[in-house]
Short mmCIF file of C-alpha atoms in Angstrom, two decimals:
data_model
loop_
_atom_site.label_atom_id
_atom_site.label_comp_id
_atom_site.label_asym_id
_atom_site.label_seq_id
_atom_site.Cartn_x
_atom_site.Cartn_y
_atom_site.Cartn_z
CA MET A 1 -4.97 -6.99 -62.89
CA TRP A 2 -7.42 -6.06 -60.28
CA HIS A 3 -9.63 -8.89 -61.18
CA ASP A 4 -6.57 -11.26 -60.45
CA LEU A 5 -5.87 -9.53 -57.18
CA ALA A 6 -9.53 -9.65 -56.09
CA GLY A 7 -9.59 -13.33 -57.06
CA PHE A 8 -6.62 -14.03 -54.87
CA VAL A 9 -8.19 -12.73 -51.71
CA PHE A 10 -11.94 -13.56 -52.53
CA ASN A 11 -12.26 -16.54 -54.89
CA LEU A 12 -15.84 -16.35 -56.26
CA ASP A 13 -15.90 -19.77 -57.78
CA LEU A 14 -15.21 -21.03 -54.22
CA LEU A 15 -18.48 -19.33 -53.00
CA ASN A 16 -20.26 -20.69 -56.06
CA ASN A 17 -19.28 -24.30 -55.13
CA TYR A 18 -19.42 -24.17 -51.43
CA GLY A 19 -21.60 -21.34 -50.46
CA MET A 20 -24.49 -23.70 -49.61
CA ARG A 21 -22.33 -25.60 -47.20
CA LEU A 22 -21.56 -22.41 -45.40
CA LEU A 23 -25.14 -21.60 -45.30
CA GLN A 24 -25.96 -25.04 -43.78
CA GLY A 25 -23.18 -24.65 -41.37
CA LEU A 26 -24.65 -21.24 -40.36
CA ARG A 27 -27.97 -22.89 -39.61
CA ILE A 28 -26.24 -25.39 -37.21
CA THR A 29 -24.35 -22.55 -35.49
CA ALA A 30 -27.66 -20.60 -35.15
CA GLU A 31 -29.36 -23.61 -33.64
CA VAL A 32 -26.60 -24.35 -31.20
CA VAL A 33 -26.36 -20.91 -30.13
CA ALA A 34 -30.04 -20.08 -29.68
CA ILE A 35 -30.71 -23.29 -27.85
CA SER A 36 -27.77 -23.01 -25.39
CA SER A 37 -28.16 -19.22 -24.84
CA VAL A 38 -31.80 -19.56 -23.88
CA LEU A 39 -31.31 -22.63 -21.75
CA GLY A 40 -28.36 -20.85 -20.11
CA PHE A 41 -30.65 -17.82 -19.45
CA LEU A 42 -33.21 -19.89 -17.73
CA LEU A 43 -30.50 -21.59 -15.50
CA SER A 44 -28.86 -18.27 -14.77
CA TYR A 45 -31.55 -16.87 -12.40
CA PRO A 46 -31.81 -19.78 -10.08
CA LEU A 47 -28.01 -19.74 -10.13
CA ALA A 48 -27.64 -16.26 -9.21
CA CYS A 49 -30.09 -16.66 -6.39
CA ALA A 50 -28.06 -19.58 -5.19
CA ARG A 51 -24.96 -17.49 -5.19
CA MET A 52 -26.63 -14.80 -3.24
CA SER A 53 -28.19 -17.08 -0.67
CA ASP A 54 -27.18 -16.86 2.85
CA ASN A 55 -27.22 -20.63 3.20
CA PRO A 56 -23.88 -22.05 2.39
CA LEU A 57 -25.67 -25.20 1.25
CA PHE A 58 -26.78 -23.28 -1.85
CA SER A 59 -24.13 -20.52 -2.19
CA ALA A 60 -20.98 -22.88 -1.95
CA PRO A 61 -21.94 -25.21 -4.82
CA ALA A 62 -23.03 -22.28 -6.86
CA LEU A 63 -19.80 -20.67 -6.28
CA ALA A 64 -17.83 -23.84 -7.17
CA TYR A 65 -19.95 -24.14 -10.38
CA VAL A 66 -19.26 -20.57 -11.54
CA THR A 67 -15.59 -20.79 -10.58
CA PHE A 68 -15.19 -24.13 -12.61
CA PHE A 69 -16.96 -23.07 -15.66
CA ARG A 70 -15.36 -19.62 -15.76
CA GLY A 71 -12.00 -20.70 -14.82
CA THR A 72 -11.36 -23.32 -17.34
CA PRO A 73 -11.32 -23.26 -21.13
CA LEU A 74 -14.48 -24.01 -22.92
CA LEU A 75 -12.77 -26.44 -25.15
CA CYS A 76 -11.61 -28.50 -22.19
CA GLN A 77 -15.26 -28.63 -20.80
CA LEU A 78 -16.29 -29.69 -24.26
CA TYR A 79 -13.80 -32.48 -24.22
CA LEU A 80 -14.92 -33.64 -20.94
CA VAL A 81 -18.50 -33.89 -22.12
CA TYR A 82 -17.82 -35.30 -25.63
CA TYR A 83 -15.00 -37.79 -24.84
CA GLY A 84 -15.92 -38.34 -21.27
CA ALA A 85 -19.37 -39.51 -22.24
CA GLY A 86 -17.80 -42.18 -24.35
CA GLU A 87 -15.93 -43.53 -21.29
CA VAL A 88 -19.05 -43.94 -19.12
CA ARG A 89 -21.16 -45.16 -21.91
CA PRO A 90 -22.60 -48.30 -20.22
CA PHE A 91 -23.75 -46.13 -17.48
CA LEU A 92 -25.23 -43.57 -19.75
CA THR A 93 -27.04 -46.37 -21.74
CA SER A 94 -28.47 -47.81 -18.51
CA ILE A 95 -30.20 -44.51 -17.55
CA GLY A 96 -31.27 -44.04 -21.11
CA VAL A 97 -29.50 -40.91 -22.10
CA TRP A 98 -26.76 -42.27 -24.32
CA TRP A 99 -28.63 -41.14 -27.45
CA PHE A 100 -28.05 -37.57 -26.24
CA PHE A 101 -24.31 -37.78 -25.38
CA ARG A 102 -23.67 -39.83 -28.57
CA ASP A 103 -24.40 -36.88 -30.68
CA ALA A 104 -21.81 -34.02 -31.11
CA PHE A 105 -24.67 -31.62 -31.57
CA TYR A 106 -26.17 -32.32 -28.29
CA CYS A 107 -22.79 -32.45 -26.44
CA CYS A 108 -22.06 -29.04 -27.74
CA ILE A 109 -25.46 -27.73 -26.60
CA PHE A 110 -24.90 -29.33 -23.27
CA ALA A 111 -21.44 -27.95 -22.78
CA PHE A 112 -22.25 -24.46 -24.12
CA THR A 113 -25.47 -24.19 -21.93
CA LEU A 114 -23.62 -25.08 -18.65
CA ASN A 115 -20.94 -22.61 -19.66
CA THR A 116 -22.98 -19.71 -20.47
CA ALA A 117 -25.32 -20.27 -17.45
CA ALA A 118 -22.21 -19.62 -15.31
CA TYR A 119 -21.33 -16.46 -17.10
CA GLN A 120 -24.89 -15.17 -17.31
CA GLY A 121 -25.57 -16.01 -13.64
CA GLU A 122 -22.64 -13.86 -12.77
CA ILE A 123 -24.13 -10.99 -14.89
CA ILE A 124 -27.59 -11.28 -13.42
CA ARG A 125 -26.08 -11.42 -9.78
CA GLY A 126 -24.06 -8.23 -10.56
CA ALA A 127 -27.17 -6.57 -11.82
CA ILE A 128 -29.35 -7.43 -8.99
CA ALA A 129 -26.54 -6.25 -6.54
CA ALA A 130 -26.56 -2.99 -8.48
CA VAL A 131 -30.19 -2.32 -7.35
CA PRO A 132 -29.93 0.17 -4.35
CA LYS A 133 -30.82 -1.67 -1.02
CA GLU A 134 -33.34 1.09 -0.28
CA GLN A 135 -35.45 -0.03 -3.12
CA VAL A 136 -36.02 -3.42 -1.64
CA ALA A 137 -36.54 -1.75 1.94
CA ALA A 138 -39.04 0.69 0.57
CA ALA A 139 -40.99 -2.12 -1.17
CA GLN A 140 -40.95 -4.19 2.04
CA ALA A 141 -42.28 -1.14 4.04
CA LEU A 142 -45.11 -0.98 1.48
CA GLY A 143 -45.95 -4.53 2.49
CA LEU A 144 -45.06 -6.14 -0.92
CA SER A 145 -44.59 -9.89 -0.99
CA ARG A 146 -41.15 -11.29 -1.68
CA TYR A 147 -42.30 -12.36 -5.22
CA ARG A 148 -43.72 -8.95 -6.07
CA ILE A 149 -40.50 -7.10 -4.83
CA ALA A 150 -38.51 -9.34 -7.14
CA ARG A 151 -40.84 -9.26 -10.07
CA HIS A 152 -41.88 -5.47 -9.84
CA VAL A 153 -39.05 -3.71 -8.13
CA VAL A 154 -35.70 -5.39 -8.38
CA LEU A 155 -35.92 -7.33 -11.68
CA PRO A 156 -37.02 -4.42 -13.92
CA GLN A 157 -34.25 -2.35 -12.80
CA ALA A 158 -31.66 -5.21 -12.69
CA MET A 159 -32.49 -6.42 -16.31
CA LEU A 160 -31.74 -2.98 -17.65
CA VAL A 161 -28.25 -3.05 -16.11
CA ALA A 162 -27.87 -6.77 -17.22
CA LEU A 163 -28.99 -5.92 -20.79
CA ARG A 164 -25.45 -4.84 -22.04
CA PRO A 165 -23.41 -7.59 -20.72
CA LEU A 166 -26.00 -10.14 -21.65
CA GLY A 167 -25.63 -8.95 -25.28
CA ASN A 168 -21.83 -9.27 -25.01
CA GLU A 169 -22.35 -12.74 -23.67
CA LEU A 170 -24.47 -13.62 -26.57
CA ILE A 171 -21.89 -12.27 -29.00
CA SER A 172 -19.30 -14.25 -26.99
CA ILE A 173 -21.35 -17.52 -27.16
CA ILE A 174 -21.62 -17.16 -30.96
CA LYS A 175 -17.95 -16.74 -31.17
CA ALA A 176 -17.28 -19.68 -28.85
CA SER A 177 -19.68 -21.90 -30.74
CA ALA A 178 -16.91 -22.35 -33.44
CA LEU A 179 -15.36 -24.71 -30.98
CA ALA A 180 -18.10 -27.19 -32.02
CA ALA A 181 -16.12 -27.79 -35.28
CA ILE A 182 -13.34 -29.40 -33.25
CA VAL A 183 -15.58 -32.08 -31.98
CA THR A 184 -16.73 -32.87 -35.67
CA LEU A 185 -19.94 -30.83 -35.73
CA LEU A 186 -20.43 -29.25 -39.25
CA ASP A 187 -21.42 -25.81 -37.93
CA LEU A 188 -20.20 -22.67 -39.90
CA MET A 189 -16.61 -23.20 -38.59
CA GLY A 190 -16.79 -26.99 -39.38
CA GLN A 191 -18.00 -26.50 -42.85
CA THR A 192 -15.25 -23.90 -43.39
CA ARG A 193 -12.57 -26.30 -42.29
CA PHE A 194 -14.09 -28.99 -44.53
CA VAL A 195 -14.04 -26.72 -47.51
CA PHE A 196 -10.43 -25.76 -46.56
CA ALA A 197 -9.30 -29.35 -46.29
CA ARG A 198 -10.89 -30.07 -49.72
CA THR A 199 -9.55 -27.02 -51.76
CA PHE A 200 -6.76 -25.59 -49.66
CA ASP A 201 -8.14 -22.18 -50.71
CA PHE A 202 -7.41 -19.83 -47.83
CA SER A 203 -10.08 -17.36 -48.74
CA ILE A 204 -12.78 -19.53 -47.33
CA TYR A 205 -11.60 -18.56 -43.97
CA LEU A 206 -12.22 -14.93 -44.86
CA TYR A 207 -15.64 -15.67 -46.02
CA ALA A 208 -16.50 -17.29 -42.67
CA ALA A 209 -14.91 -14.49 -40.95
CA LEU A 210 -17.16 -11.98 -42.67
CA ILE A 211 -20.25 -14.13 -41.86
CA TYR A 212 -19.32 -14.01 -38.22
CA LEU A 213 -18.48 -10.41 -38.35
CA ALA A 214 -21.81 -9.56 -39.87
CA ILE A 215 -23.63 -11.41 -37.18
CA THR A 216 -21.73 -10.07 -34.23
CA GLU A 217 -21.98 -6.47 -35.56
CA ALA A 218 -25.65 -6.82 -36.08
CA ILE A 219 -26.16 -8.03 -32.56
CA SER A 220 -23.91 -5.26 -31.12
CA ARG A 221 -26.12 -2.63 -33.27
CA LEU A 222 -29.40 -4.18 -32.19
CA TRP A 223 -28.28 -4.11 -28.46
CA ASN A 224 -27.30 -0.37 -28.72
CA TRP A 225 -30.56 0.39 -30.15
CA MET A 226 -32.59 -1.69 -27.65
CA GLU A 227 -30.57 -0.03 -24.79
CA ARG A 228 -31.25 3.37 -26.11
CA GLY A 229 -34.96 2.66 -26.23
CA LEU A 230 -35.15 1.08 -22.94
CA SER A 231 -33.09 3.53 -20.78
CA ARG A 232 -34.74 6.53 -22.30
CA HIS A 233 -36.40 7.32 -18.90
CA LEU A 234 -33.08 7.27 -17.11
CA VAL A 235 -31.21 9.91 -19.22
CA VAL A 236 -32.53 12.97 -17.21
CA THR A 237 -32.24 11.72 -13.62
CA ALA A 238 -29.38 9.15 -13.83
CA PRO A 239 -26.28 8.73 -15.70
CA PRO A 240 -26.73 6.39 -18.93
CA VAL A 241 -26.78 2.75 -18.22
CA ALA A 242 -23.24 2.01 -19.48
CA ALA A 243 -22.00 4.25 -16.77
CA VAL A 244 -24.23 2.62 -14.09
CA ILE A 245 -22.76 -0.79 -14.94
CA THR A 246 -19.14 0.45 -14.57
CA PRO A 247 -18.83 0.36 -10.96
CA VAL A 248 -20.69 -2.83 -10.43
CA MET A 249 -19.01 -5.17 -12.78
CA ARG A 250 -15.35 -4.42 -12.40
CA ASN A 251 -14.32 -6.85 -15.08
CA THR A 252 -16.58 -5.17 -17.76
CA VAL A 253 -15.49 -1.61 -17.08
CA GLU A 254 -13.03 -0.72 -19.55
CA ASN A 255 -15.19 -1.42 -22.45
CA ARG A 256 -18.27 -3.01 -23.41
CA GLY A 257 -17.00 -5.80 -25.38
CA TYR A 258 -15.65 -7.76 -22.51
CA VAL A 259 -17.83 -9.27 -20.19
CA GLY A 260 -18.57 -12.25 -22.27
CA GLN A 261 -15.34 -12.67 -23.76
CA ALA A 262 -13.65 -14.36 -20.97
CA ARG A 263 -13.81 -17.68 -22.62
CA ALA A 264 -11.75 -19.90 -24.78
CA MET B 1 -5.01 -49.19 -13.25
CA GLY B 2 -6.35 -46.84 -10.72
CA TRP B 3 -6.42 -43.19 -11.34
CA PHE B 4 -3.61 -42.60 -8.87
CA ASP B 5 -1.19 -44.81 -10.67
CA LEU B 6 -2.31 -43.38 -14.05
CA LEU B 7 -1.35 -39.83 -12.75
CA PHE B 8 1.44 -40.39 -10.35
CA GLY B 9 2.61 -43.97 -10.79
CA PRO B 10 6.18 -44.76 -12.30
CA ASP B 11 4.63 -44.83 -15.69
CA GLY B 12 2.05 -41.98 -14.71
CA TRP B 13 1.16 -39.16 -17.09
CA THR B 14 1.89 -36.30 -14.61
CA PRO B 15 5.31 -35.38 -16.22
CA LEU B 16 3.53 -34.91 -19.56
CA LEU B 17 0.82 -32.92 -18.24
CA LEU B 18 3.20 -30.58 -16.26
CA LYS B 19 5.35 -30.18 -19.42
CA GLY B 20 2.12 -29.20 -21.21
CA ALA B 21 1.21 -26.87 -18.44
CA LEU B 22 4.54 -25.25 -18.80
CA ILE B 23 3.97 -24.77 -22.59
CA THR B 24 0.65 -23.29 -21.72
CA VAL B 25 2.24 -20.79 -19.49
CA ALA B 26 4.94 -20.16 -21.97
CA LEU B 27 2.34 -19.45 -24.72
CA ALA B 28 0.56 -16.96 -22.49
CA VAL B 29 3.65 -15.14 -21.07
CA ASN B 30 5.22 -14.75 -24.48
CA THR B 31 2.11 -13.28 -25.91
CA VAL B 32 1.93 -10.57 -23.39
CA PRO B 33 4.66 -8.21 -24.55
CA PHE B 34 3.42 -8.37 -28.27
CA GLY B 35 -0.27 -8.61 -27.42
CA PHE B 36 -0.52 -5.83 -24.84
CA GLY B 37 2.37 -3.75 -26.48
CA GLY B 38 0.68 -4.06 -29.71
CA GLY B 39 -2.66 -3.10 -28.23
CA LEU B 40 -1.11 0.12 -26.75
CA VAL B 41 0.42 0.94 -30.28
CA LEU B 42 -2.97 0.38 -31.74
CA ALA B 43 -4.80 2.49 -29.25
CA LEU B 44 -2.21 5.46 -29.89
CA LEU B 45 -2.67 5.06 -33.51
CA LYS B 46 -6.48 5.37 -32.95
CA LEU B 47 -5.94 8.75 -31.28
CA SER B 48 -3.77 9.99 -34.13
CA ARG B 49 -4.81 12.85 -36.32
CA ASN B 50 -4.37 10.64 -39.51
CA ARG B 51 -7.93 9.58 -40.51
CA PRO B 52 -7.13 6.55 -42.81
CA LEU B 53 -4.88 5.14 -40.06
CA ARG B 54 -7.54 5.56 -37.56
CA ILE B 55 -9.97 3.83 -39.62
CA ALA B 56 -7.57 0.98 -40.43
CA CYS B 57 -7.02 0.46 -36.65
CA ASP B 58 -10.73 0.42 -35.97
CA ALA B 59 -11.21 -2.04 -38.66
CA TYR B 60 -8.57 -4.23 -37.26
CA THR B 61 -10.10 -4.25 -33.73
CA THR B 62 -13.58 -4.69 -35.09
CA PHE B 63 -12.47 -7.57 -37.22
CA PHE B 64 -10.58 -9.55 -34.74
CA ARG B 65 -13.17 -8.97 -31.93
CA GLY B 66 -16.04 -9.90 -34.02
CA ILE B 67 -14.84 -13.34 -35.20
CA PRO B 68 -14.30 -16.41 -33.14
CA ASP B 69 -10.79 -16.60 -31.63
CA LEU B 70 -10.55 -20.09 -33.17
CA LEU B 71 -11.05 -18.58 -36.64
CA ALA B 72 -8.64 -15.71 -36.00
CA LEU B 73 -5.96 -18.29 -35.03
CA PHE B 74 -6.46 -20.24 -38.25
CA ILE B 75 -6.52 -16.98 -40.35
CA VAL B 76 -3.26 -15.97 -38.80
CA TYR B 77 -1.71 -19.41 -38.84
CA PHE B 78 -2.71 -20.42 -42.43
CA GLY B 79 -2.20 -16.76 -43.72
CA LEU B 80 1.22 -16.61 -42.30
CA GLN B 81 2.06 -20.19 -43.80
CA SER B 82 0.93 -19.04 -47.25
CA LEU B 83 2.73 -15.74 -46.99
CA LEU B 84 5.92 -17.65 -46.13
CA ASN B 85 5.34 -20.09 -48.99
CA LYS B 86 4.89 -17.17 -51.31
CA LEU B 87 8.11 -15.63 -50.09
CA GLY B 88 9.80 -19.05 -50.45
CA GLN B 89 8.60 -19.13 -54.14
CA ILE B 90 9.90 -15.71 -54.89
CA THR B 91 13.40 -16.30 -53.33
CA GLY B 92 13.85 -19.81 -54.38
CA GLU B 93 13.70 -23.21 -52.56
CA ALA B 94 16.83 -22.72 -50.52
CA TRP B 95 15.17 -20.10 -48.46
CA ARG B 96 12.07 -22.06 -47.27
CA ILE B 97 10.92 -21.57 -43.78
CA GLU B 98 8.77 -23.96 -41.95
CA LEU B 99 6.55 -22.07 -39.52
CA ASN B 100 7.15 -23.25 -35.96
CA ALA B 101 3.85 -24.03 -34.39
CA PHE B 102 4.76 -22.51 -31.10
CA VAL B 103 5.87 -19.24 -32.75
CA ALA B 104 2.77 -19.28 -34.98
CA GLY B 105 0.59 -19.76 -31.91
CA VAL B 106 2.16 -16.72 -29.98
CA ILE B 107 1.77 -14.43 -33.11
CA ALA B 108 -1.72 -15.61 -33.57
CA LEU B 109 -2.62 -15.08 -29.90
CA SER B 110 -0.81 -11.63 -30.04
CA VAL B 111 -2.96 -10.61 -32.97
CA VAL B 112 -6.11 -11.39 -31.05
CA VAL B 113 -4.98 -10.01 -27.73
CA ALA B 114 -3.78 -6.77 -29.28
CA ALA B 115 -7.25 -6.18 -30.63
CA TYR B 116 -8.92 -6.75 -27.33
CA SER B 117 -6.33 -4.75 -25.30
CA SER B 118 -6.35 -1.80 -27.62
CA GLU B 119 -9.76 -0.80 -26.21
CA VAL B 120 -8.56 -1.12 -22.74
CA TRP B 121 -5.54 1.11 -23.45
CA LEU B 122 -7.81 3.51 -25.31
CA ALA B 123 -10.09 3.81 -22.54
CA SER B 124 -7.27 4.36 -20.05
CA LEU B 125 -5.40 6.94 -22.37
CA LYS B 126 -8.78 8.91 -22.34
CA SER B 127 -8.89 8.76 -18.71
CA VAL B 128 -5.66 10.66 -18.09
CA PRO B 129 -6.83 14.48 -18.04
CA PRO B 130 -5.61 16.44 -20.90
CA GLY B 131 -4.28 19.02 -18.53
CA GLN B 132 -1.51 16.55 -17.62
CA SER B 133 0.01 16.53 -21.09
CA GLU B 134 -0.62 20.14 -21.59
CA ALA B 135 1.31 20.97 -18.35
CA ALA B 136 4.00 18.70 -19.34
CA LYS B 137 4.32 20.46 -22.65
CA SER B 138 4.40 23.84 -21.12
CA LEU B 139 7.41 22.53 -18.91
CA GLY B 140 9.06 22.07 -22.34
CA LEU B 141 9.05 18.32 -22.49
CA ASP B 142 9.03 16.93 -26.05
CA ALA B 143 6.14 14.53 -27.19
CA ARG B 144 8.09 11.29 -26.47
CA ARG B 145 8.90 12.44 -22.88
CA VAL B 146 5.40 13.56 -22.41
CA PHE B 147 4.18 10.20 -23.15
CA LEU B 148 6.80 8.12 -21.43
CA LEU B 149 7.22 10.23 -18.25
CA VAL B 150 3.71 11.77 -17.71
CA VAL B 151 1.12 9.75 -19.51
CA LEU B 152 2.39 6.15 -19.47
CA PRO B 153 2.94 5.89 -15.65
CA GLN B 154 -0.81 6.82 -15.09
CA LEU B 155 -2.09 4.19 -17.56
CA GLY B 156 -1.23 1.22 -15.56
CA ARG B 157 -3.73 1.81 -12.76
CA VAL B 158 -6.59 2.37 -15.01
CA ALA B 159 -5.78 -0.31 -17.45
CA LEU B 160 -5.03 -3.03 -14.88
CA PRO B 161 -8.52 -4.57 -14.39
CA GLY B 162 -9.13 -4.67 -18.20
CA LEU B 163 -5.71 -6.17 -18.81
CA GLY B 164 -6.13 -8.75 -16.14
CA ASN B 165 -9.32 -9.76 -17.56
CA ILE B 166 -7.61 -10.23 -21.03
CA TRP B 167 -4.95 -12.12 -19.29
CA THR B 168 -7.42 -14.72 -18.00
CA ILE B 169 -8.95 -14.88 -21.49
CA LEU B 170 -5.47 -15.41 -22.85
CA VAL B 171 -4.67 -18.37 -20.53
CA LYS B 172 -7.69 -20.04 -21.48
CA ASP B 173 -7.30 -19.11 -25.18
CA THR B 174 -4.02 -20.83 -25.38
CA SER B 175 -5.95 -24.11 -25.24
CA LEU B 176 -6.98 -23.35 -28.93
CA ILE B 177 -3.45 -23.72 -30.01
CA SER B 178 -3.67 -27.44 -29.09
CA THR B 179 -5.50 -27.70 -32.44
CA LEU B 180 -2.36 -26.49 -34.24
CA ALA B 181 -0.22 -29.34 -32.99
CA VAL B 182 1.42 -27.70 -30.05
CA MET B 183 1.83 -29.88 -27.03
CA ASP B 184 0.23 -27.60 -24.52
CA LEU B 185 -1.68 -28.72 -21.48
CA LEU B 186 -4.79 -29.65 -23.27
CA ARG B 187 -3.22 -31.62 -25.99
CA ALA B 188 -1.04 -33.33 -23.50
CA ALA B 189 -4.39 -34.42 -21.68
CA SER B 190 -5.72 -35.52 -25.12
CA GLU B 191 -2.68 -37.68 -25.75
CA ALA B 192 -2.91 -39.27 -22.29
CA SER B 193 -6.62 -40.02 -22.70
CA ARG B 194 -6.20 -41.50 -26.09
CA ALA B 195 -3.36 -43.90 -24.90
CA THR B 196 -5.25 -44.91 -21.80
CA THR B 197 -8.93 -44.40 -22.75
CA ARG B 198 -9.61 -42.45 -19.60
CA PRO B 199 -10.65 -39.09 -20.98
CA LEU B 200 -12.62 -38.16 -17.92
CA LEU B 201 -9.58 -38.48 -15.62
CA PHE B 202 -7.16 -36.56 -17.92
CA TYR B 203 -9.42 -33.81 -18.99
CA SER B 204 -10.56 -33.36 -15.39
CA ALA B 205 -6.77 -33.11 -14.43
CA ALA B 206 -6.20 -30.64 -17.08
CA ALA B 207 -9.38 -28.53 -16.03
CA ALA B 208 -7.95 -28.52 -12.45
CA ILE B 209 -4.51 -27.19 -13.58
CA TYR B 210 -6.29 -24.42 -15.69
CA LEU B 211 -8.44 -23.73 -12.66
CA LEU B 212 -5.33 -23.32 -10.55
CA PHE B 213 -3.89 -20.78 -13.04
CA SER B 214 -7.18 -18.83 -13.03
CA ILE B 215 -7.39 -18.63 -9.28
CA LEU B 216 -3.73 -17.63 -9.04
CA SER B 217 -4.12 -15.01 -11.67
CA GLY B 218 -7.19 -13.71 -9.94
CA GLY B 219 -5.32 -13.40 -6.73
CA ALA B 220 -2.34 -11.79 -8.34
CA GLN B 221 -4.59 -9.30 -10.10
CA SER B 222 -6.40 -8.20 -7.04
CA TYR B 223 -3.12 -7.74 -5.16
CA LEU B 224 -1.75 -5.69 -8.05
CA GLU B 225 -4.95 -3.60 -8.07
CA ARG B 226 -4.83 -2.88 -4.48
CA ARG B 227 -1.18 -1.89 -4.92
CA ALA B 228 -1.82 0.28 -7.69
CA ASN B 229 -4.75 1.98 -6.01
CA GLN B 230 -2.84 2.82 -2.88
CA GLY B 231 -3.14 6.50 -2.34
CA TYR B 232 -6.20 6.85 -4.53
CA ALA B 233 -9.69 7.21 -2.79
#
């Protein structure tokens, strides 16, 4: 009887037949997430600098960028890239980038990168703003160059503040990457939908959920561990990092899971 | 045809888009009582003295916050469907219920939003000093009154930023319901772009409407927060 019940929720034959498919899908998910989160991270610092610039020529477009990508659903952005590219195909062909936009894989990476760059940029900006002004003033008084102030004074402190929300953003981009399935990419979610369409066995969704859950839990634990290790020197003199983040990033306050989750 | 005629001309697509935008708002608004209310109940259960109950609620939150929203929607949607089918089988053909996609969407969104908001509620429940409910108890109020008259009114102010954040997530999450055949804003844009082969135009129009919603909610949120924080340092 127990065997029947277990079989109803978790059909092991299903895993036997389609387990490989899920693993293949997982690989695509990992590739999309890894590439777009790293590229997004590279874009985030220039974006944060532009946002903080006194020159409206830089700060206004950066603000518009961030507002657009954080204010509209990721699915809508993905459709814009994926279907929109098809509309301007002759133009894309003429500048030699059609091969890129023809492929759902690259379209997803493109859309996810632009999207996560906006979120990560705001995280970096908030973290830099959290570094007390006196730190910069003191460094200037010591005659440090702008580069050295940024590299040795501001960034080491800012990155520690940014660590937790960046981890949340990584988790959130992993979750958001499931949208790739809607534009036909066979990532973990895509393979899951494929198997469901073939077998009508609901438990495949639960298997996929367990895989996603395992990944996000693992990352969340890894981040706790990293944060404990990196902020050890702060414990005596300052409140723990999580408490430092609180006043700065209002949106992330109430709990840690949030910052990145403002996306659909 | 020019973009202006496609949108605003006599056979323009604006009415369909606006209808979709209305569905999007309706999805989000209908989710709020169940999602936020469910989250508050979850948070209270997490503070209960019953250990298995606490663990179950934590597991619920971990599960739905740890998987993609899209997957959560599918699990709730197809799960409900098969549950209803099972019930139909048990009670006979006459009783069969077709799951309305809009209702299913609201349920699915509520399930996810409840998981998200329970953490916000929990944090704000913990922010109310225990002395408050102790004082209320010593005045002879019963547990229900202690909660309704003393604790609950103090929750809103603390929970507001987090709940506002979830609301903006929710508005954007409604776009996922378009995959379940609900004619929301995004699906309306898809219809229009399929019929006219102008996806750039219509997805941009949809994005502009979503953006408007985000900016309006952002403004409303900061107004509400200012109001709620009047009298606090």
